[in-house]
Amino acid sequence: GRKVLIVYAHQEPKSLNGSLKRVAVEELSKQGCSVTVSDLYAMQFEPRATRNDIVGCLQNSEEFNYGVETWEAYKRGCLSNDLIEEQKKVQEADLLIFQFPLYWFSMPAIMKGWMDRVLVQGFAHEFPNCYDSGLLKNKLALFSFTTGGSKEMYAKGGISGDIRYVLWPMQHGIMHFCGVKVLAPHICFAPEYVSEEKRKEMLIAWAKRLKTLWKEEPINCSPEWYFK
Amino acid sequence: GRKVLIVYAHQEPKSLNGSLKRVAVEELSKQGCSVTVSDLYAMQFEPRATRNDIVGCLQNSEEFNYGVETWEAYKRGCLSNDLIEEQKKVQEADLLIFQFPLYWFSMPAIMKGWMDRVLVQGFAHEFPNCYDSGLLKNKLALFSFTTGGSKEMYAKGGISGDIRYVLWPMQHGIMHFCGVKVLAPHICFAPEYVSEEKRKEMLIAWAKRLKTLWKEEPINCSPEWYFK
C-alpha cells in the first residue's frame, strides 16, 4: 500500500478544507493507502525558525545562521523532536498533499513554517542535489486549496492574475527544488460565495479525482507551465 | 518628517539583514524621518492565525471562520493587542520596508504571519476597496531581501526563474491588494557566498539608494512588470 502524508492547515474541522481533508483520508484509506495527517493548528505547530530548533550546542553561537545550524544539527541528529517527527513522515510518504486556504496568494504562515523548518538542507536538498536531483525525488506532491477570489479574478487577464502565478513559489520553489514531482493542483474557488450544493459538488469532485490519482502524470514543472 | 515602519525578520543582529536594517534606521533618521522597527523574532511575534486573535466572544463559535471573525473583531475593537499595536504602526507609516532573507521563494513564516494577521479586512481592505482602492492607499512599500541563490540562478531562463516571479504574491497579492504603492525591490544576491568587501559594498549601495528614495516613482504593479 502506498503512503500518503496530508499536511493540513485549517482551524475549523467543519470548514470546506476540513471536509476536503476528511474526504482524502477516507478515499485513500479505502484504496489501501496508509494515510497520516499533520493537522498543524491542532498540533500547535511552531512556524518560527529559531535557535530552539537545534538541541544542544551551536556550531557558531557568536553569529547564528539558521540554515547552517539546522544543516549541521540534521547531520548530528540534533534537530528538535517536532522536526524529526515531521521528517520521518515525509521520508515514508510516497505522496504529500497540502490542504489549506490560500492566504495572501500563498499558504498560511503555519504551513510556510512547516516548509521553512522541516525541509532542511541535508534532509530535503544538499547542493548540488536540488531540483531534479533533490533528495526527496521519487515522491509526489499535490497542492489542494480554497480561494477567497473567484475563478474569473484568478484568470489570465483577471485582476488577481493567473492562479498559476501563485503556484510557482510553492510548486517549483519548494517541491521541485527538493526533487519532488508535482501533480496538478486541486483548487476550489471561492467556496464561501457559492451554495451548499456547489460545495458538496466540490467534495464529490475531489473524491472522484482521488480515485484515479495514481494514474496521473506529474506536470512539467518549468516556467512554461506557469507563465506561458 | 515622514514616518517609516521597518518590518524586520532575522534572528541574528550581526547578519547582513541586521546590518541592512541598521543602515536604513540610520540613514532615514538622518533625513529627519521617524523610524519604527518591528523586530519580529525579538518580539516573538505570533505567526499563527487562531481564535486567540479575537478578544471575547465570537460571532459564530460553532464554525470558526478566521477572516469573518477578525473582520468583525476589528470593527468592534476586539482584536488582540499585538495586532492593534501593529495596525497603529502601519496606519501612521508613509513607507513600509520589509527586510528579510528569502526563505523558499517567499518571506519567512514569521513575516507571513504578520501579513496574515495584521492586514485584516476592514483595516487594510474591504471589498470592493481592494487593489487601487485598497484602504492603505497613499502608502509605499519596499521589499528588501537577501537570497541564497545567485543572480544567475534567478535570471530569466535561470534554474530558479526570474526573481520577479517570486515578487508577484508579495508585491501584487499583498501590498497592491491593500492599495499600497510598491517601490522597486532591493535585492542582495547570495551574500553568504561573496567576500566581506562585497558585503560592505551591499550596505553602501543600500544607504546610497535610501538617500534619494523619496524621489523614486513606484513600479507599475501589473503582470507586465513581473512576467513580460
XYZ file of C-alpha atoms in Angstrom:
456
model
C 0.000 0.000 0.000
C 1.133 3.492 -0.784
C 1.809 6.019 1.927
C 0.321 9.489 1.970
C 1.060 12.437 4.240
C -1.589 15.155 4.363
C -0.237 18.428 5.737
C -3.387 20.262 6.738
C -3.785 23.868 7.856
C -7.263 24.943 8.870
C -8.532 25.957 12.292
C -12.045 24.554 11.830
C -12.874 20.874 11.230
C -16.304 21.894 9.846
C -14.750 24.085 7.137
C -14.597 23.022 3.499
C -10.851 22.474 3.994
C -11.680 20.162 6.883
C -14.121 18.251 4.687
C -11.642 18.038 1.804
C -9.082 16.594 4.203
C -11.600 14.046 5.530
C -12.610 13.021 2.015
C -8.957 12.414 1.148
C -8.350 10.316 4.272
C -11.452 8.229 3.546
C -10.924 7.744 -0.161
C -7.205 6.971 0.066
C -7.691 4.616 3.024
C -10.393 2.812 1.042
C -7.794 2.279 -1.689
C -5.499 0.605 0.834
C -3.167 3.551 1.285
C -1.759 4.298 4.690
C -2.623 7.931 5.423
C -1.005 10.210 8.006
C -2.283 13.706 8.766
C -0.238 16.557 10.196
C -3.012 18.811 11.487
C -0.864 21.886 12.019
C -3.239 24.057 14.077
C -4.305 21.121 16.265
C -0.598 20.313 16.819
C 0.048 23.994 17.555
C 2.903 23.579 15.102
C 5.667 26.162 15.617
C 6.190 28.240 12.448
C 9.169 30.328 13.652
C 12.660 29.312 12.572
C 14.724 29.856 15.709
C 17.661 28.622 17.721
C 15.232 26.285 19.549
C 15.226 24.015 16.507
C 18.729 22.884 17.432
C 19.141 20.770 20.580
C 22.399 21.413 22.432
C 25.341 23.491 21.303
C 25.559 25.575 18.161
C 28.419 25.420 15.664
C 28.717 29.187 15.904
C 26.899 30.784 18.801
C 28.547 34.155 18.087
C 26.602 34.617 14.871
C 23.510 32.486 14.440
C 22.892 31.193 10.918
C 19.653 29.183 10.783
C 20.418 27.382 7.512
C 23.911 26.321 8.538
C 22.945 25.343 12.084
C 19.954 23.210 11.080
C 22.026 21.520 8.365
C 24.686 20.602 10.933
C 22.069 19.595 13.509
C 20.373 17.342 10.960
C 23.649 15.539 10.295
C 24.328 15.127 14.024
C 20.719 14.098 14.807
C 20.269 17.206 16.950
C 17.163 18.775 15.444
C 14.224 19.326 17.784
C 11.797 16.420 18.140
C 8.898 18.032 16.302
C 11.095 18.391 13.210
C 12.430 14.833 13.411
C 8.829 13.574 13.613
C 7.761 15.520 10.537
C 10.846 14.445 8.587
C 10.059 10.784 9.343
C 6.552 11.261 7.974
C 7.913 12.899 4.823
C 10.559 10.213 4.377
C 7.977 7.441 4.490
C 5.452 9.132 2.226
C 5.014 8.451 -1.484
C 2.678 11.431 -1.806
C 2.419 14.713 0.093
C -0.927 16.519 -0.042
C -1.009 20.104 1.197
C -4.552 21.155 2.141
C -5.132 24.800 3.034
C -7.000 28.025 2.351
C -4.987 30.434 0.200
C -3.892 33.340 2.421
C -2.448 36.314 0.582
C -1.509 34.486 -2.641
C 0.321 31.816 -0.631
C -0.067 29.264 2.138
C -0.948 30.266 5.725
C 2.081 31.135 7.872
C 1.724 27.958 9.932
C 2.226 25.876 6.770
C 5.028 28.115 5.496
C 6.696 27.452 8.840
C 6.403 23.726 8.188
C 8.269 24.229 4.885
C 10.863 26.558 6.451
C 11.632 24.217 9.353
C 11.096 20.653 8.090
C 12.779 20.793 4.672
C 16.291 21.434 5.994
C 19.456 21.096 3.984
C 20.868 17.593 4.254
C 17.365 16.140 4.521
C 15.474 17.595 1.545
C 18.289 19.034 -0.580
C 22.034 19.433 -0.410
C 23.823 21.346 -3.108
C 24.184 20.276 -5.923
C 21.310 17.902 -5.142
C 18.436 20.239 -5.849
C 15.646 20.436 -8.421
C 15.614 17.194 -10.451
C 18.237 15.641 -8.181
C 16.735 16.925 -4.910
C 16.888 14.456 -2.030
C 13.125 13.837 -1.968
C 12.952 12.549 -5.521
C 10.571 9.654 -6.206
C 7.908 11.412 -4.168
C 4.832 13.267 -5.395
C 3.204 16.431 -4.078
C -0.226 17.952 -4.628
C -1.405 21.384 -3.518
C -5.120 21.358 -2.708
C -6.547 24.685 -1.648
C -9.513 27.011 -1.442
C -9.507 30.662 -2.502
C -11.339 33.808 -1.474
C -11.329 35.194 -5.018
C -13.331 33.765 -7.889
C -12.074 31.842 -10.905
C -12.619 34.969 -13.014
C -10.419 37.094 -10.734
C -7.694 34.423 -10.959
C -7.827 34.137 -14.746
C -5.089 35.357 -17.052
C -6.051 38.989 -17.556
C -8.151 38.906 -14.352
C -7.442 41.391 -11.578
C -5.554 38.822 -9.482
C -3.706 37.265 -12.426
C -3.464 33.620 -13.463
C -3.751 31.356 -10.403
C -0.684 29.540 -11.735
C 1.452 32.575 -10.884
C 0.950 31.911 -7.164
C 1.854 28.250 -7.609
C 5.392 28.993 -8.790
C 6.962 29.581 -5.344
C 5.145 26.631 -3.786
C 5.374 24.002 -6.521
C 8.636 24.967 -8.214
C 10.463 26.873 -5.492
C 9.787 24.371 -2.729
C 8.686 20.952 -4.002
C 10.573 20.820 -7.292
C 13.658 22.230 -5.544
C 13.573 19.180 -3.249
C 13.202 16.814 -6.222
C 9.507 16.127 -5.589
C 7.322 15.704 -8.671
C 4.181 17.808 -8.691
C 0.679 16.679 -9.620
C -1.793 19.237 -10.960
C -3.154 21.422 -8.151
C -6.698 20.974 -6.901
C -8.407 24.321 -6.487
C -11.826 25.134 -5.040
C -12.581 28.725 -5.993
C -14.473 30.964 -3.576
C -16.373 28.274 -1.632
C -17.686 30.913 0.762
C -19.608 32.563 -2.043
C -21.329 29.532 -3.551
C -24.341 27.434 -2.470
C -24.207 24.482 -0.093
C -24.970 22.287 -3.090
C -21.997 23.629 -5.024
C -19.758 22.952 -2.024
C -20.981 19.363 -1.936
C -20.132 19.060 -5.618
C -16.622 20.280 -4.782
C -16.212 17.422 -2.292
C -17.539 14.880 -4.779
C -15.180 16.149 -7.482
C -12.202 15.768 -5.125
C -13.198 12.226 -4.143
C -13.595 11.371 -7.811
C -10.200 12.728 -8.723
C -8.561 10.768 -5.905
C -9.923 7.511 -7.335
C -7.581 7.727 -10.312
C -4.861 9.872 -8.741
C -2.139 7.243 -9.016
C -2.579 7.110 -12.771
C -1.878 10.840 -13.173
C 1.317 12.113 -14.721
C 3.137 14.945 -12.923
C 3.056 18.381 -14.524
C 6.096 19.683 -16.365
C 7.270 21.971 -13.565
C 9.058 24.585 -15.680
C 8.350 28.296 -16.349
C 6.230 27.401 -19.394
C 3.591 25.704 -17.236
C 3.259 28.833 -15.099
C 3.848 31.799 -17.366
C 3.302 30.645 -20.952
C 9.062 64.366 8.810
C 7.975 61.209 7.088
C 7.205 58.044 9.017
C 8.728 54.684 8.202
C 7.914 51.243 9.587
C 10.567 48.571 9.093
C 9.192 45.048 9.497
C 12.312 43.002 10.105
C 12.675 39.222 10.235
C 16.113 37.905 11.063
C 17.251 36.030 14.159
C 20.784 37.482 14.203
C 21.613 41.190 14.620
C 25.099 40.543 13.164
C 23.667 39.158 9.917
C 23.632 41.154 6.685
C 19.883 41.570 7.156
C 20.589 43.034 10.587
C 23.103 45.448 9.070
C 20.731 46.426 6.260
C 18.059 47.194 8.847
C 20.527 49.279 10.883
C 21.661 51.203 7.807
C 18.032 52.024 6.990
C 17.299 53.230 10.527
C 20.423 55.421 10.497
C 20.024 56.872 7.026
C 16.303 57.578 7.310
C 16.675 59.073 10.797
C 19.436 61.315 9.473
C 16.926 62.564 6.881
C 14.536 63.517 9.654
C 12.197 60.581 9.229
C 10.663 58.965 12.260
C 11.533 55.272 12.060
C 9.827 52.392 13.890
C 11.091 48.812 13.749
C 9.004 45.687 14.287
C 11.733 43.161 15.051
C 9.583 40.061 14.663
C 11.894 37.417 16.165
C 12.852 39.672 19.089
C 9.129 40.316 19.696
C 8.473 36.575 19.406
C 5.720 37.639 17.038
C 2.941 35.037 16.747
C 2.557 33.853 13.119
C -0.452 31.542 13.627
C -3.907 32.814 12.715
C -6.097 31.477 15.519
C -9.103 32.175 17.666
C -6.770 33.915 20.144
C -6.662 36.907 17.803
C -10.216 37.775 18.849
C -10.738 39.000 22.416
C -14.055 37.889 23.916
C -16.959 36.215 22.169
C -17.041 35.030 18.588
C -19.799 35.846 16.113
C -20.097 32.151 15.336
C -18.369 29.843 17.791
C -19.961 26.792 16.143
C -17.910 27.160 12.994
C -14.805 29.329 13.255
C -14.057 31.491 10.225
C -10.826 33.453 10.754
C -11.471 36.049 8.045
C -15.005 36.815 9.169
C -14.190 36.830 12.886
C -11.177 39.134 12.598
C -13.142 41.493 10.337
C -15.904 41.695 12.956
C -13.402 41.987 15.803
C -11.631 44.832 14.008
C -14.893 46.758 13.721
C -15.706 46.177 17.394
C -12.140 46.958 18.562
C -11.741 43.385 19.818
C -8.572 42.251 18.073
C -5.728 41.089 20.303
C -3.346 43.776 21.496
C -0.364 42.700 19.426
C -2.433 43.177 16.264
C -3.782 46.554 17.338
C -0.205 47.697 18.014
C 0.978 46.632 14.568
C -2.017 48.191 12.862
C -1.278 51.520 14.593
C 2.282 51.409 13.281
C 1.039 50.659 9.754
C -1.607 53.375 9.932
C 0.958 56.010 10.876
C 3.586 54.976 8.339
C 4.158 56.607 4.957
C 6.529 53.816 3.960
C 6.726 50.140 4.934
C 10.078 48.421 4.464
C 10.131 44.628 4.710
C 13.650 43.357 5.489
C 14.216 39.586 5.415
C 16.127 36.654 3.958
C 14.210 34.910 1.171
C 13.041 31.525 2.506
C 11.680 29.120 -0.104
C 10.874 31.754 -2.761
C 8.964 33.816 -0.192
C 9.213 35.539 3.160
C 9.957 33.631 6.389
C 6.854 32.239 8.109
C 7.115 34.762 10.945
C 6.720 37.611 8.426
C 3.983 35.788 6.502
C 2.196 35.562 9.828
C 2.485 39.340 10.195
C 0.756 39.724 6.813
C -1.902 37.084 7.596
C -2.776 38.574 10.995
C -2.216 42.341 10.726
C -3.767 43.120 7.344
C -7.326 42.158 8.295
C -10.422 43.034 6.324
C -11.854 46.350 7.448
C -8.372 47.662 8.228
C -6.359 47.033 5.060
C -9.079 46.219 2.520
C -12.835 45.821 2.441
C -14.488 44.698 -0.739
C -14.748 46.465 -3.186
C -11.922 48.518 -1.697
C -9.017 46.455 -2.880
C -6.116 46.935 -5.303
C -6.031 50.588 -6.414
C -8.743 51.486 -3.917
C -7.367 49.390 -1.031
C -7.653 51.005 2.383
C -3.897 51.568 2.752
C -3.591 53.744 -0.330
C -1.214 56.712 -0.125
C 1.389 54.464 1.481
C 4.513 52.993 -0.074
C 6.119 49.577 0.428
C 9.571 48.258 -0.359
C 10.717 44.646 -0.155
C 14.400 44.433 0.779
C 15.801 40.934 0.978
C 18.773 38.623 0.666
C 18.838 35.381 -1.303
C 20.667 32.076 -1.080
C 20.810 31.664 -4.847
C 22.901 33.803 -7.167
C 21.734 36.451 -9.604
C 22.380 33.994 -12.445
C 20.107 31.348 -10.902
C 17.381 33.994 -10.514
C 17.644 35.278 -14.090
C 15.017 34.727 -16.735
C 16.000 31.329 -18.133
C 17.980 30.559 -14.958
C 17.178 27.432 -12.961
C 15.220 29.365 -10.336
C 13.471 31.660 -12.829
C 13.244 35.436 -12.884
C 13.391 36.823 -9.340
C 10.369 38.940 -10.261
C 8.218 35.778 -10.315
C 8.584 35.450 -6.537
C 7.672 39.111 -6.041
C 4.180 38.717 -7.517
C 2.484 37.249 -4.402
C 4.232 39.684 -2.061
C 4.080 42.933 -4.019
C 0.901 42.466 -6.034
C -1.015 39.909 -3.981
C -0.463 41.603 -0.633
C 0.660 45.230 -0.914
C -1.093 46.224 -4.123
C -4.245 44.415 -2.922
C -4.263 46.762 0.094
C -3.781 49.823 -2.127
C -0.120 50.306 -1.194
C 2.171 51.518 -3.977
C 5.323 49.478 -4.418
C 8.851 50.799 -4.878
C 11.386 48.673 -6.757
C 12.649 45.813 -4.572
C 16.145 45.913 -3.091
C 17.854 42.557 -3.525
C 21.226 41.373 -2.199
C 22.029 38.169 -4.036
C 23.834 35.354 -2.227
C 25.641 37.426 0.434
C 26.887 34.242 2.097
C 28.923 33.377 -0.964
C 30.695 36.695 -1.545
C 33.616 38.415 0.152
C 33.378 40.642 3.209
C 34.270 43.551 0.945
C 31.380 42.771 -1.404
C 29.022 42.642 1.576
C 30.216 46.087 2.655
C 29.504 47.352 -0.845
C 25.981 45.960 -0.494
C 25.442 48.066 2.642
C 26.856 51.170 0.963
C 24.613 50.662 -2.060
C 21.540 50.424 0.200
C 22.494 53.590 2.117
C 23.023 55.368 -1.185
C 19.652 54.311 -2.556
C 17.902 55.470 0.609
C 19.319 58.995 0.153
C 17.077 59.571 -2.873
C 14.311 57.097 -2.035
C 11.595 59.722 -1.704
C 12.177 60.831 -5.287
C 11.518 57.350 -6.670
C 8.392 56.548 -8.636
C 6.512 53.346 -7.706
C 6.692 50.460 -10.151
C 3.729 49.700 -12.392
C 2.462 46.756 -10.351
C 0.773 44.799 -13.150
C 1.513 41.397 -14.729
C 3.752 43.056 -17.359
C 6.283 44.101 -14.709
C 6.570 40.524 -13.465
C 6.097 38.263 -16.450
C 6.759 40.325 -19.563
